[in-house]
PDB file of C-alpha atoms and ligand atoms in Angstrom:
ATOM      1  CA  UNK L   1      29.274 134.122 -31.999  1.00  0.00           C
ATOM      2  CA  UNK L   2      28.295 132.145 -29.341  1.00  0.00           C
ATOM      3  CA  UNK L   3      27.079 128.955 -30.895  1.00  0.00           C
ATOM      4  CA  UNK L   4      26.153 125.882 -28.532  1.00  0.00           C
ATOM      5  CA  UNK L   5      27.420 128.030 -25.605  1.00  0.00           C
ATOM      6  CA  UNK L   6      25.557 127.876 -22.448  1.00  0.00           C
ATOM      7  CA  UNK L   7      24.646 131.256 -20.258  1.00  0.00           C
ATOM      8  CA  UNK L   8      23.761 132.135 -17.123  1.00  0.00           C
ATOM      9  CA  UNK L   9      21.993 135.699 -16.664  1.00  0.00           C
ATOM     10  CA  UNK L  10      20.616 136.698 -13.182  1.00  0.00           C
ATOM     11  CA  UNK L  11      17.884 139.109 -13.911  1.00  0.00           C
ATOM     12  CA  UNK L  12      17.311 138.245 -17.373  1.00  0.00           C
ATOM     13  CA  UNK L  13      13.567 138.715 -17.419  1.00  0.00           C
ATOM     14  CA  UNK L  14      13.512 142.540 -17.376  1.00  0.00           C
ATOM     15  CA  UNK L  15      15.513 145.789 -18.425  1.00  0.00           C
ATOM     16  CA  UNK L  16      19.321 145.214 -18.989  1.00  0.00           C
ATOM     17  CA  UNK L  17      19.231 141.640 -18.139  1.00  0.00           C
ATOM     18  CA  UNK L  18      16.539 141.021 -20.985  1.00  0.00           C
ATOM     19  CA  UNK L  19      18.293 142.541 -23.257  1.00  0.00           C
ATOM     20  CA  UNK L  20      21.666 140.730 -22.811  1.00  0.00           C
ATOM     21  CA  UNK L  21      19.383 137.725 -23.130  1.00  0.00           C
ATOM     22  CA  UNK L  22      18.261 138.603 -26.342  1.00  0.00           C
ATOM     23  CA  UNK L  23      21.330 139.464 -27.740  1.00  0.00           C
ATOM     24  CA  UNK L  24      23.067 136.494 -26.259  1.00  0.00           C
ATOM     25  CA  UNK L  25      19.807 133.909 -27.828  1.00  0.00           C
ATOM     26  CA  UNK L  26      20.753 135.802 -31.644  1.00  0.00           C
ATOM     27  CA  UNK L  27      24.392 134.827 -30.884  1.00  0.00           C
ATOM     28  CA  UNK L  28      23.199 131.520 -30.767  1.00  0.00           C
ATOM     29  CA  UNK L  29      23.982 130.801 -27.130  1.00  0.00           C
ATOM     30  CA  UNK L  30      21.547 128.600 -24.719  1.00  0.00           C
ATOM     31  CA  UNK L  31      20.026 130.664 -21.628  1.00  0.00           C
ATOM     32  CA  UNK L  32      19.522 129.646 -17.996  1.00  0.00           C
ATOM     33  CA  UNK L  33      17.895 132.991 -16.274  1.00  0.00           C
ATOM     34  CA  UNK L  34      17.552 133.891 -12.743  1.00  0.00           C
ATOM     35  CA  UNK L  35      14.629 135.891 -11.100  1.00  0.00           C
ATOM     36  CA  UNK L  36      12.371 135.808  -8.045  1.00  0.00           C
ATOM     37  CA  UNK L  37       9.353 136.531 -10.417  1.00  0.00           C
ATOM     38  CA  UNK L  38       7.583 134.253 -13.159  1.00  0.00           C
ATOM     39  CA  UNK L  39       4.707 135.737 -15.080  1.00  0.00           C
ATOM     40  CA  UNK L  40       3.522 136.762 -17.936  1.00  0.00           C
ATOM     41  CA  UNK L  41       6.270 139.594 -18.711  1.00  0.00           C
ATOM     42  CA  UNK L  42       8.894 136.953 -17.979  1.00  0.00           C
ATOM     43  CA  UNK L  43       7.600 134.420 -19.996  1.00  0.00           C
ATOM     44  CA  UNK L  44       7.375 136.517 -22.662  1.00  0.00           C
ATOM     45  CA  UNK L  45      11.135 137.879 -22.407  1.00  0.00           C
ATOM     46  CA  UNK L  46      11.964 134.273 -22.493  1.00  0.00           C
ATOM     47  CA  UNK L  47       9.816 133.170 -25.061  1.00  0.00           C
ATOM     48  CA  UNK L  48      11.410 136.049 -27.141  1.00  0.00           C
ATOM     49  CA  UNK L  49      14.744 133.912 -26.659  1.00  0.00           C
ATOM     50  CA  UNK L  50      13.454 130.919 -27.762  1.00  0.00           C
ATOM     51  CA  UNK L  51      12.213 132.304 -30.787  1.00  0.00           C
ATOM     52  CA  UNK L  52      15.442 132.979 -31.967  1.00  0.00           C
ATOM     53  CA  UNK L  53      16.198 129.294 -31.922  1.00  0.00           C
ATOM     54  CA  UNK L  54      17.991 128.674 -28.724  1.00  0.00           C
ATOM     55  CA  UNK L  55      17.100 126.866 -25.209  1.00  0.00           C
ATOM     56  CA  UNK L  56      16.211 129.235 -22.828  1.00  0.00           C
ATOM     57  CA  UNK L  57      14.533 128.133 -19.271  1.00  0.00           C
ATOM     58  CA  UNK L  58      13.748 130.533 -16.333  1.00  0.00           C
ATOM     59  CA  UNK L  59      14.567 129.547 -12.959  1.00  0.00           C
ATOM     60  CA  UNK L  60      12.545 130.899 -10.476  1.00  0.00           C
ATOM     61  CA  UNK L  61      15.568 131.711  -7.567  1.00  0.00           C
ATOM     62  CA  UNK L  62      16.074 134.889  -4.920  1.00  0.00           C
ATOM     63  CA  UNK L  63      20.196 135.248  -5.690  1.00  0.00           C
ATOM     64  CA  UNK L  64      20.788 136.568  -2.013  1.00  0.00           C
ATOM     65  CA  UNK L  65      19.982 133.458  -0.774  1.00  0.00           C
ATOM     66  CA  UNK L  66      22.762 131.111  -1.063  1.00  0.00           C
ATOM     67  CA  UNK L  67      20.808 127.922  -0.674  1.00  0.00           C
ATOM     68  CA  UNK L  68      18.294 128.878  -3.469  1.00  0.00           C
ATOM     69  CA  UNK L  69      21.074 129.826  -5.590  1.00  0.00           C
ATOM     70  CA  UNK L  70      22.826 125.788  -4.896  1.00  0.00           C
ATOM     71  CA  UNK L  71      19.370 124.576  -5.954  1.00  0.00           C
ATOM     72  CA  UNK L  72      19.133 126.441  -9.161  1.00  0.00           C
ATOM     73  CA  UNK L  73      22.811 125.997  -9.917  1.00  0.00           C
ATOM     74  CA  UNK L  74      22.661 122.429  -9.439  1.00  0.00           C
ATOM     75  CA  UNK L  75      19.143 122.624 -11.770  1.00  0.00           C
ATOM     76  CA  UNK L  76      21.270 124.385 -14.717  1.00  0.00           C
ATOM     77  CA  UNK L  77      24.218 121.770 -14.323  1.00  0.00           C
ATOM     78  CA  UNK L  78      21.531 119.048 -14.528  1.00  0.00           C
ATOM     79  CA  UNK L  79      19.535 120.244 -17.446  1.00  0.00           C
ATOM     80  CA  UNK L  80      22.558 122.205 -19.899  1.00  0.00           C
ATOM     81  CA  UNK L  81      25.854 119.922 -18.429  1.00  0.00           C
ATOM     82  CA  UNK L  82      28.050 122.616 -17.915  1.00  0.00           C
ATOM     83  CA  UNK L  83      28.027 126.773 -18.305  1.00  0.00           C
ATOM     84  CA  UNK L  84      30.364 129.080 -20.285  1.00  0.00           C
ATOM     85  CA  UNK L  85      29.202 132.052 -19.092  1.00  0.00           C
ATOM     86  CA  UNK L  86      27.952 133.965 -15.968  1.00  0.00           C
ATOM     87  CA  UNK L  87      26.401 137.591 -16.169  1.00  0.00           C
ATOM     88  CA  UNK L  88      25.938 139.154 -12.781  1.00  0.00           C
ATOM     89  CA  UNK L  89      23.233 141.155 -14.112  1.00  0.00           C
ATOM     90  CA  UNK L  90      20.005 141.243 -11.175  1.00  0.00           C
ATOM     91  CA  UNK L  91      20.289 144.442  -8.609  1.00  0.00           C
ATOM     92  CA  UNK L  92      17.971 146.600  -7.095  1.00  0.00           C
ATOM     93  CA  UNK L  93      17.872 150.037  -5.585  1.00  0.00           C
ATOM     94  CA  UNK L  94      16.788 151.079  -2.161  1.00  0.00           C
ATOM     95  CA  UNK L  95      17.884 155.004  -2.201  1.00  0.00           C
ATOM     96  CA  UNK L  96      18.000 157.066   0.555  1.00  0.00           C
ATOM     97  CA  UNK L  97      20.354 159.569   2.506  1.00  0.00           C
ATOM     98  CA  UNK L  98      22.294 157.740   4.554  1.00  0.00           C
ATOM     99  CA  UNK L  99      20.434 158.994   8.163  1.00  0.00           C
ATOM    100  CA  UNK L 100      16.989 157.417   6.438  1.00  0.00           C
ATOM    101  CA  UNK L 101      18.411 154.605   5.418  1.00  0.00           C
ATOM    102  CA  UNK L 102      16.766 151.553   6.979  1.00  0.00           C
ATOM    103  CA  UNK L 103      19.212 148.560   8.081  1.00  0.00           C
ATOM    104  CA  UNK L 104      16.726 146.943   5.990  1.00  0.00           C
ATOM    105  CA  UNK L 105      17.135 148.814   3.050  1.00  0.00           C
ATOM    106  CA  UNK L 106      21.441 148.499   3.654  1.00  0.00           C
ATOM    107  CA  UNK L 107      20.879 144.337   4.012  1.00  0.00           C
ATOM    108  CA  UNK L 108      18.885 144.100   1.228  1.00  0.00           C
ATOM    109  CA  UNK L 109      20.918 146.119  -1.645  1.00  0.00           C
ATOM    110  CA  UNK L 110      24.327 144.382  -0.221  1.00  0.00           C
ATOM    111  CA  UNK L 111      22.470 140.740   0.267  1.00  0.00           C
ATOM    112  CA  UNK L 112      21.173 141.237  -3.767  1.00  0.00           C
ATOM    113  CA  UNK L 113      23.664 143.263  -5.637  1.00  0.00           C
ATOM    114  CA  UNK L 114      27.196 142.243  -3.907  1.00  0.00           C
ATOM    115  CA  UNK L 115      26.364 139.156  -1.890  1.00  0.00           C
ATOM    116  CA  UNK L 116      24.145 137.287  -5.006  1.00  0.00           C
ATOM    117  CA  UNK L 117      26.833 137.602  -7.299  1.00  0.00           C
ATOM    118  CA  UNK L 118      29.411 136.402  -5.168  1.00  0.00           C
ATOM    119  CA  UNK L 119      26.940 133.487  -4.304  1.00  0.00           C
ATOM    120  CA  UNK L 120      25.768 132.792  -7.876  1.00  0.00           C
ATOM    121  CA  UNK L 121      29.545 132.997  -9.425  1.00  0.00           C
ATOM    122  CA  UNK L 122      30.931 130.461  -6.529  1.00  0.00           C
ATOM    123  CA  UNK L 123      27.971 128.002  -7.421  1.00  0.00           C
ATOM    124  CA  UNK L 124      29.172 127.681 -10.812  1.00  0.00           C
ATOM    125  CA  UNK L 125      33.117 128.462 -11.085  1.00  0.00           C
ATOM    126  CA  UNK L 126      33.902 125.004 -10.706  1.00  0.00           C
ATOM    127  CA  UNK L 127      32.187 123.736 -13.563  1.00  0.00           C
ATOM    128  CA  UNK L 128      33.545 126.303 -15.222  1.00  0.00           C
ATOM    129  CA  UNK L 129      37.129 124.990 -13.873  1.00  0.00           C
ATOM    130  CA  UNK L 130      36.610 121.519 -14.797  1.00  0.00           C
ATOM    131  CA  UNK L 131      36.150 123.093 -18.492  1.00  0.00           C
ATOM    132  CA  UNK L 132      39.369 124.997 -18.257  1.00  0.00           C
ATOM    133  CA  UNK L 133      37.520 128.282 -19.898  1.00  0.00           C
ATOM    134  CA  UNK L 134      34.510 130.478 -19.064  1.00  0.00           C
ATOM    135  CA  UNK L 135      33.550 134.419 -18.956  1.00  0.00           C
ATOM    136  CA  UNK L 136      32.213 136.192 -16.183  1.00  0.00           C
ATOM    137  CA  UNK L 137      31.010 139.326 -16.211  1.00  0.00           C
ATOM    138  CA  UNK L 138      29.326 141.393 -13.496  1.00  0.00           C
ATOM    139  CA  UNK L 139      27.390 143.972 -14.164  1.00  0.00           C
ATOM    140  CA  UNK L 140      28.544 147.404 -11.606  1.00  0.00           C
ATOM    141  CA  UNK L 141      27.718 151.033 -11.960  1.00  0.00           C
ATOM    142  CA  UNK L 142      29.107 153.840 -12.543  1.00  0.00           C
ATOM    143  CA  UNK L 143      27.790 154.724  -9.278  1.00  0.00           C
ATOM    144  CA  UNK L 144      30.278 152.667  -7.900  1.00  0.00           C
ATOM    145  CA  UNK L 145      33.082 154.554  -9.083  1.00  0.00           C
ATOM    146  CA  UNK L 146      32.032 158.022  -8.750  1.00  0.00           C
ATOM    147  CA  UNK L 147      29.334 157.472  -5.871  1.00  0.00           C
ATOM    148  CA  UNK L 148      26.131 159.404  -5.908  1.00  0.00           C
ATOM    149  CA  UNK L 149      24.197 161.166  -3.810  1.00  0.00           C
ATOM    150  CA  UNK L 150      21.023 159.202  -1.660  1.00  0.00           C
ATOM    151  CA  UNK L 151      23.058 155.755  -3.289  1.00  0.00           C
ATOM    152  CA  UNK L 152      25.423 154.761  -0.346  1.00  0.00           C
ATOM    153  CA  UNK L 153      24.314 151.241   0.198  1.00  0.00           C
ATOM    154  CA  UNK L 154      23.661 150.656  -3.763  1.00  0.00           C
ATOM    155  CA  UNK L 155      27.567 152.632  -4.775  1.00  0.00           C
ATOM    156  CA  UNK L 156      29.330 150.520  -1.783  1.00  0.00           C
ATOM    157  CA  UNK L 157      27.672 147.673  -3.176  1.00  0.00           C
ATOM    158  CA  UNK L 158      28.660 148.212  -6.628  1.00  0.00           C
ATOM    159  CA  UNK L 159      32.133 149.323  -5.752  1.00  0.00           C
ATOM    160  CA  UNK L 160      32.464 145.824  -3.709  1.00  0.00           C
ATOM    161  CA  UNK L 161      31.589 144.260  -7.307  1.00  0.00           C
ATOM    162  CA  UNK L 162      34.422 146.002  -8.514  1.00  0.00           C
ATOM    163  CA  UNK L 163      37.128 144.179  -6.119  1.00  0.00           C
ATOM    164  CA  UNK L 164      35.280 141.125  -6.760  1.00  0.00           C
ATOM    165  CA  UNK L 165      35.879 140.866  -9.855  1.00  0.00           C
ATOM    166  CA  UNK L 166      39.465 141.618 -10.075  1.00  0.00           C
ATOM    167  CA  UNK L 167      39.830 139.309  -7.264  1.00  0.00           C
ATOM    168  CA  UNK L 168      38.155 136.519  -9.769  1.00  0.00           C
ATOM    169  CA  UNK L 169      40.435 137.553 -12.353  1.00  0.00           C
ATOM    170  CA  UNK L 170      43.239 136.862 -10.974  1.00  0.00           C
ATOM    171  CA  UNK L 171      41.781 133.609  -8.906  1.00  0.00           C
ATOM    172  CA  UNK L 172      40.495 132.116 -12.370  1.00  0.00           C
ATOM    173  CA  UNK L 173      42.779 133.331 -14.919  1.00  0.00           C
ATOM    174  CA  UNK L 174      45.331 130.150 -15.104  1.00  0.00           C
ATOM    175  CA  UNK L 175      41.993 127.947 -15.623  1.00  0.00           C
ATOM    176  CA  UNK L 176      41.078 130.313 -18.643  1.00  0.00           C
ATOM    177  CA  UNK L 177      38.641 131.689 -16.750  1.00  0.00           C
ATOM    178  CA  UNK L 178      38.176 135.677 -17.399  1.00  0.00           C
ATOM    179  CA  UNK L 179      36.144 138.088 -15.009  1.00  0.00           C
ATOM    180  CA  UNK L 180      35.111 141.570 -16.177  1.00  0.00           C
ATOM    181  CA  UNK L 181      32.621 144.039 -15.132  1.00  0.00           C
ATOM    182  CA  UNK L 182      30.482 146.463 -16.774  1.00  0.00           C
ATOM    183  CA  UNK L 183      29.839 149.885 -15.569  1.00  0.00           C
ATOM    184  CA  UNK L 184      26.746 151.406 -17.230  1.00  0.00           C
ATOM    185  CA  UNK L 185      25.942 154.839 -16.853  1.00  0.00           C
ATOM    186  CA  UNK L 186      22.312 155.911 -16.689  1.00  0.00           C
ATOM    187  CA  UNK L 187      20.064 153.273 -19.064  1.00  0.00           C
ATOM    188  CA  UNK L 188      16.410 153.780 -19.196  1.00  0.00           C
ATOM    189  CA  UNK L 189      14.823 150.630 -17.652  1.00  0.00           C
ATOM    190  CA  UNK L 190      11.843 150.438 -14.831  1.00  0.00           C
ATOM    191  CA  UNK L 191      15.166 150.679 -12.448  1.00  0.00           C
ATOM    192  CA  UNK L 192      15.191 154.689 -13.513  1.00  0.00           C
ATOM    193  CA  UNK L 193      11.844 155.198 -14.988  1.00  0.00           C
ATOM    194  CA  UNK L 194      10.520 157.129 -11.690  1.00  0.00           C
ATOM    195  CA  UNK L 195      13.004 159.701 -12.278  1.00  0.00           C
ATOM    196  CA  UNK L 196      10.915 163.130 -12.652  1.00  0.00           C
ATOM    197  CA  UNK L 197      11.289 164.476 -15.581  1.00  0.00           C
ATOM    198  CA  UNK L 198      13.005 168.166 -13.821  1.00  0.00           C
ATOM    199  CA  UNK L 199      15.713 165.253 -12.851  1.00  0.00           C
ATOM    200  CA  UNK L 200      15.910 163.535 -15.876  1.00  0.00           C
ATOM    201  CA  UNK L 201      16.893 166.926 -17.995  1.00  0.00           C
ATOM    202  CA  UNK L 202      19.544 167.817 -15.159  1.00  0.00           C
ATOM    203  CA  UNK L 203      20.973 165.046 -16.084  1.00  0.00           C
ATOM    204  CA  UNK L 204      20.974 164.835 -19.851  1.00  0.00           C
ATOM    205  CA  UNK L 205      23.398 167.879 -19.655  1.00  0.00           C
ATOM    206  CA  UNK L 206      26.423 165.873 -18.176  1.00  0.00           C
ATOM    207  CA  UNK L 207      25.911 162.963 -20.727  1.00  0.00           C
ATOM    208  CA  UNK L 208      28.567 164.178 -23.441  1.00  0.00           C
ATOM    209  CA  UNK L 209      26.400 161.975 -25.367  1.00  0.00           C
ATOM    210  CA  UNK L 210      23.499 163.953 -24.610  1.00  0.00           C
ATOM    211  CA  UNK L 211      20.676 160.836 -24.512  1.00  0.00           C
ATOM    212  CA  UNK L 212      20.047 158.143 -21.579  1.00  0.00           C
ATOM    213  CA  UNK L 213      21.330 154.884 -22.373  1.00  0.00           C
ATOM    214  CA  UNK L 214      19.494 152.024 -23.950  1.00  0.00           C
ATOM    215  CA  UNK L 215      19.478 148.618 -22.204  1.00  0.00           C
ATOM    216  CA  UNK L 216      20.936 147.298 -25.907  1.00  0.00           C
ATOM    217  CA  UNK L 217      23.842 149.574 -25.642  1.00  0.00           C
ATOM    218  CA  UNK L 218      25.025 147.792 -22.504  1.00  0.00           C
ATOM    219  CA  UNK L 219      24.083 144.709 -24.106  1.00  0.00           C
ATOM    220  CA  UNK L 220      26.524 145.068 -26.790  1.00  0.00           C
ATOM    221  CA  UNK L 221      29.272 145.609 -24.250  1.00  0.00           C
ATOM    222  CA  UNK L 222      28.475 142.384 -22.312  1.00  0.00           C
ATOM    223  CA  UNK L 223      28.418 139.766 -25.635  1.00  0.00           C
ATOM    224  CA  UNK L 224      32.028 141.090 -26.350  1.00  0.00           C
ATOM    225  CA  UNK L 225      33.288 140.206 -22.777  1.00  0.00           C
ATOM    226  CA  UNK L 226      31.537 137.478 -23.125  1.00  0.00           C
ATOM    227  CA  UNK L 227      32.719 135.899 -26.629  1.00  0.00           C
ATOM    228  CA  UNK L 228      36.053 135.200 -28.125  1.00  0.00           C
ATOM    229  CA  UNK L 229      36.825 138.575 -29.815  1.00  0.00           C
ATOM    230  CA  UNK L 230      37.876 139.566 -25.888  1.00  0.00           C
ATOM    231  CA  UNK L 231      39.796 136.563 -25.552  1.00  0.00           C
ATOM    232  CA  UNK L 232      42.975 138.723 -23.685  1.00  0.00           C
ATOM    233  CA  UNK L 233      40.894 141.021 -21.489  1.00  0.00           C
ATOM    234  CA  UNK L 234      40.624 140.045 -17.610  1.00  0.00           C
ATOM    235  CA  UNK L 235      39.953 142.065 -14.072  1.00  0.00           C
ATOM    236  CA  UNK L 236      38.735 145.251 -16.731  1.00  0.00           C
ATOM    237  CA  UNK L 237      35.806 147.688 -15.847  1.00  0.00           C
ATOM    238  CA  UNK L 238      34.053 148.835 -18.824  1.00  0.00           C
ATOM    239  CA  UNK L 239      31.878 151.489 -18.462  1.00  0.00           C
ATOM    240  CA  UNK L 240      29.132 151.995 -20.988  1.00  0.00           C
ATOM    241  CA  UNK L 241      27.861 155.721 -20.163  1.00  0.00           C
ATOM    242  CA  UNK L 242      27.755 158.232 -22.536  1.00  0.00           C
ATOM    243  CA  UNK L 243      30.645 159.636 -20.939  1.00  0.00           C
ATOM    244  CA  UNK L 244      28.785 160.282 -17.777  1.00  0.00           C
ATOM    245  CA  UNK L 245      31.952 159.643 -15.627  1.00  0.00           C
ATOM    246  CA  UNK L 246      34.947 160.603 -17.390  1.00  0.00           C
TER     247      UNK L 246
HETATM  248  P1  NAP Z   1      15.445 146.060 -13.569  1.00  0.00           P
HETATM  249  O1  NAP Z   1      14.814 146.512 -14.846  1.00  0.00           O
HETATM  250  O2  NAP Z   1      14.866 146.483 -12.284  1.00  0.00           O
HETATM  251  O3  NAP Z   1      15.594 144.456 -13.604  1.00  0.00           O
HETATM  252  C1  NAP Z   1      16.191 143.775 -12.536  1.00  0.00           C
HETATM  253  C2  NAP Z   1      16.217 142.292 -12.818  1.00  0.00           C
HETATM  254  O4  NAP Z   1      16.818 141.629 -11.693  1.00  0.00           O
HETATM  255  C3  NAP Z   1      14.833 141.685 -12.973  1.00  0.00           C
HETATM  256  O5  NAP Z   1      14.876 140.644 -13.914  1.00  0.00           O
HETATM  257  C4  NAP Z   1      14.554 141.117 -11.589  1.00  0.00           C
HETATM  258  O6  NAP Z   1      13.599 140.064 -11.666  1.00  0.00           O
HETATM  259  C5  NAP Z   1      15.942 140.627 -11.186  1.00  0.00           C
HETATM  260  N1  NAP Z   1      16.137 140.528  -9.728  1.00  0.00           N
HETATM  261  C6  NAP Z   1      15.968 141.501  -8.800  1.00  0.00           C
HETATM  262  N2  NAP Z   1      16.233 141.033  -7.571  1.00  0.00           N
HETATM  263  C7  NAP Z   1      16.582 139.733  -7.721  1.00  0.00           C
HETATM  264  C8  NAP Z   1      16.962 138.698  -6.811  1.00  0.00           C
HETATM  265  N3  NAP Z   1      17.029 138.904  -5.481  1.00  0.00           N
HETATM  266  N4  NAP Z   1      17.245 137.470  -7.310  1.00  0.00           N
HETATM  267  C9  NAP Z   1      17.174 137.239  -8.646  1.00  0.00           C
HETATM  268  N5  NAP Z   1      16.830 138.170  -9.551  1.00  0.00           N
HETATM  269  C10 NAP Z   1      16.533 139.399  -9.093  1.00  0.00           C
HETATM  270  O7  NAP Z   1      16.973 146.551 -13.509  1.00  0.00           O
HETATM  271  P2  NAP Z   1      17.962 147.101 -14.663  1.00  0.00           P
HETATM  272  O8  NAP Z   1      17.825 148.581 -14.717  1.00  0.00           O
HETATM  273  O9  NAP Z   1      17.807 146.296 -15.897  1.00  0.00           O
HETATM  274  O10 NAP Z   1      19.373 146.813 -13.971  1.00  0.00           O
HETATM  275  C11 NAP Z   1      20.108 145.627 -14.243  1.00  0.00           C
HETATM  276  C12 NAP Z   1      21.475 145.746 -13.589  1.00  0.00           C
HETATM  277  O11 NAP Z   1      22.161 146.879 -14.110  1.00  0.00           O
HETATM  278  C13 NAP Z   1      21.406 145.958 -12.065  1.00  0.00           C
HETATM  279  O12 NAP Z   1      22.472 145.285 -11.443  1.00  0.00           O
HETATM  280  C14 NAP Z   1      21.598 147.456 -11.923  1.00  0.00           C
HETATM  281  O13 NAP Z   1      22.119 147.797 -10.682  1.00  0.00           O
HETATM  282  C15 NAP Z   1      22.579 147.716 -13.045  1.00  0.00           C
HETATM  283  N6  NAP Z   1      22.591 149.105 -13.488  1.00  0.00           N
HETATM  284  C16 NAP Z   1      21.467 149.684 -13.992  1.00  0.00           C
HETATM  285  C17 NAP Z   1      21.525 151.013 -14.400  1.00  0.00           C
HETATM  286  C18 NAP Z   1      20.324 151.704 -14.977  1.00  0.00           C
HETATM  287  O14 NAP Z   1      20.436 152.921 -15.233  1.00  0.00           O
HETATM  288  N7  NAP Z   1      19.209 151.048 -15.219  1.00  0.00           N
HETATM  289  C19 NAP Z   1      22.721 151.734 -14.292  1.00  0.00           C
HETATM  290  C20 NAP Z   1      23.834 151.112 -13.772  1.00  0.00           C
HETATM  291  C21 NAP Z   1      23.767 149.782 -13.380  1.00  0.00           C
HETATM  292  P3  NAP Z   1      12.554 139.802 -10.447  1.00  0.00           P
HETATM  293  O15 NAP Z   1      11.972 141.125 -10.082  1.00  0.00           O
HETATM  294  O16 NAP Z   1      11.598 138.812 -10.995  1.00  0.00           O
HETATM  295  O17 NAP Z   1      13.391 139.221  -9.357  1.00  0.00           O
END
């Protein structure tokens, strides 16, 4: 449980991020969210939350940039007091082959999924030092340990989330702070709903599994890094894919 605990999500609003939100709000913890977007669909996720009788507030913040990210931070330390835990959860995709990738399309996918979590976890680990005790988890790929084809910018990326976290681990760990990542595999969200359908059956035979992942199934992974029952795990990668990469 989670009870009276306070959460940060990036990306809460939508797919894997909304669904850690959820599951985090029945666990009885309070929610700050990140995303660049309001609107109806993200009130809604929110309101969801709330429903389930805990505090959850959406703050409206881009993660790759690092002064937005002090605002909000200092925002969420205003308004909750302190936070217990972080999930690294917002990322985007910008896939290409490597000659027709853009610089653009590099910056961007670095700036959001390596460089916002790095930005977002350093605006809050001292709080979370003062407490002596907070969870971090970051959410990877398994793209970033196996790589994958038209991905470069989005597997170096994840790969760089990879040494960041075990770099947190072991930065953190005397102040009872813990630092995990989460590897899914292939979860149906909007992230992967363009995937034709040819694509998506190709794929369905190297899932041992043999279905796509469900944003809740990832979920499930990220409230037991996050909560006590993973009290002695640090610096681990846990991949949630249906044996994808095995
Ligand atoms: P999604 O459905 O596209 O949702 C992404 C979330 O991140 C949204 O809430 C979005 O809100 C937020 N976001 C995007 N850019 C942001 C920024 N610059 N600042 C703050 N928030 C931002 O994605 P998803 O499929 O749930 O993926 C969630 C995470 O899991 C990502 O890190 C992704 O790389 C990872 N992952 C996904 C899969 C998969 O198969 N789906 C597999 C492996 C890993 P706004 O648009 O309002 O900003």
């Amino acid at each position: 449980m989670l009870t009276g605990k306070t959460a940060v999500i990036t990306g809460g609003t939508r797919g894997i991020g909304a669904a850690i939100a959820r599951k985090f709000a029945a666990a009885g913890a309070n929610l700050a969210i990140f995303a660049t977007r309001g609107g109806e669909a993200a009130e809604a996720a929110i309101a969801s939350c709330r429903e389930l009788g805990v505090t959850a507030k959406l703050y409206l913040c881009d993660i790759s940039d690092a002064s937005q990210v002090e605002t909000a931070a200092a925002e969420v330390l205003r308004d909750f007091g302190s936070v217990d835990i972080l999930v690294n959860n917002a990322g985007i995709t910008r896939d290409n082959i490597l000659p027709g990738l853009s610089t653009e399309d590099i910056d961007t996918v670095i700036d959001v999924d390596l460089k916002g979590a790095i930005f977002v976890t350093k605006a809050f680990v001292r709080s979370m030092m003062r407490k002596r005790s907070g969870s971090i988890i970051n959410i990877s790929s398994v793209v970033g340990l196996m790589g994958n084809r038209g991905q470069a910018n989005y597997a170096a990326a994840k790969a760089g989330l990879v040494g960041f976290t075990k770099t947190i681990a072991k930065e953190y760990g005397a102040r009872n702070i813990r630092c995990n990542a989460v590897a899914p595999g292939y979860i149906a969200t909007e992230m992967t709903a363009a995937l034709p359908e040819e694509a998506r059956n190709e794929l369905l035979k190297l899932l041992p599994l043999g279905r796509l992942g469900e944003p809740e199934d990832v979920a499930d992974a990220v409230l037991f890094l996050a909560g006590d029952s993973s009290r002695y795990i640090t610096g681990t990668v846990l991949k949630v894919d249906g044996g994808m990469y095995v």
